[in-house]
Tab-separated table of C-alpha atoms in Angstrom:
chain	number	residue	atom	x	y	z
V	1	UNK	CA	-3.928	4.043	-6.898
V	2	UNK	CA	-3.933	6.699	-9.337
V	3	UNK	CA	-4.177	10.368	-8.726
V	4	UNK	CA	-4.381	12.596	-11.922
V	5	UNK	CA	-3.869	16.305	-12.696
V	6	UNK	CA	-7.376	17.260	-11.836
V	7	UNK	CA	-10.514	15.554	-10.161
V	8	UNK	CA	-12.296	15.293	-13.271
V	9	UNK	CA	-9.402	13.062	-14.761
V	10	UNK	CA	-9.572	10.938	-11.745
V	11	UNK	CA	-13.238	10.354	-12.259
V	12	UNK	CA	-13.208	9.814	-15.861
V	13	UNK	CA	-10.227	7.007	-15.319
V	14	UNK	CA	-12.489	5.332	-12.535
V	15	UNK	CA	-15.551	5.038	-14.816
V	16	UNK	CA	-13.654	3.380	-17.519
V	17	UNK	CA	-11.990	0.817	-15.005
V	18	UNK	CA	-15.525	0.123	-13.564
V	19	UNK	CA	-17.027	-0.229	-17.061
V	20	UNK	CA	-14.531	-3.374	-17.446
V	21	UNK	CA	-15.137	-4.848	-14.189
V	22	UNK	CA	-12.036	-3.598	-12.278
V	23	UNK	CA	-12.554	-2.384	-8.801
V	24	UNK	CA	-10.958	0.731	-7.673
V	25	UNK	CA	-11.571	3.546	-5.536
V	26	UNK	CA	-10.623	7.240	-5.163
V	27	UNK	CA	-8.704	8.292	-2.365
V	28	UNK	CA	-7.475	11.670	-1.069
V	29	UNK	CA	-4.627	11.819	1.277
V	30	UNK	CA	-1.669	14.029	2.104
V	31	UNK	CA	0.035	10.824	2.768
V	32	UNK	CA	-0.909	8.113	0.367
V	33	UNK	CA	1.751	5.603	0.461
V	34	UNK	CA	4.996	4.884	-0.975
V	35	UNK	CA	5.206	6.163	-4.655
V	36	UNK	CA	6.032	3.444	-7.321
V	37	UNK	CA	5.620	5.849	-10.397
V	38	UNK	CA	5.338	9.516	-11.303
V	39	UNK	CA	5.083	11.715	-14.091
V	40	UNK	CA	3.525	15.131	-15.058
V	41	UNK	CA	0.135	13.826	-15.195
V	42	UNK	CA	-0.444	11.216	-12.496
V	43	UNK	CA	1.177	9.157	-9.516
V	44	UNK	CA	0.779	5.790	-8.608
V	45	UNK	CA	1.295	4.634	-4.768
V	46	UNK	CA	1.341	1.397	-2.972
V	47	UNK	CA	-0.706	2.066	0.320
V	48	UNK	CA	1.086	1.419	3.551
V	49	UNK	CA	0.259	-1.667	5.434
V	50	UNK	CA	-2.509	-1.392	8.134
V	51	UNK	CA	-0.765	-0.369	11.296
V	52	UNK	CA	2.285	0.637	9.599
V	53	UNK	CA	3.490	3.685	11.503
V	54	UNK	CA	7.047	3.818	10.005
V	55	UNK	CA	6.603	6.190	7.239
V	56	UNK	CA	9.397	8.262	6.004
């Protein structure tokens, strides 16, 4: 999952990925998962496993 600085940026990224056959989806959440990368423009997370209630 990727979240960018603004909704318009995410939409553009998703269109580019879809044009190349990469399946992805836009997800909004206050607790999306474990952060694996973050900079001033984006954040990448690994979603929690289904049924995982032990969130930090």
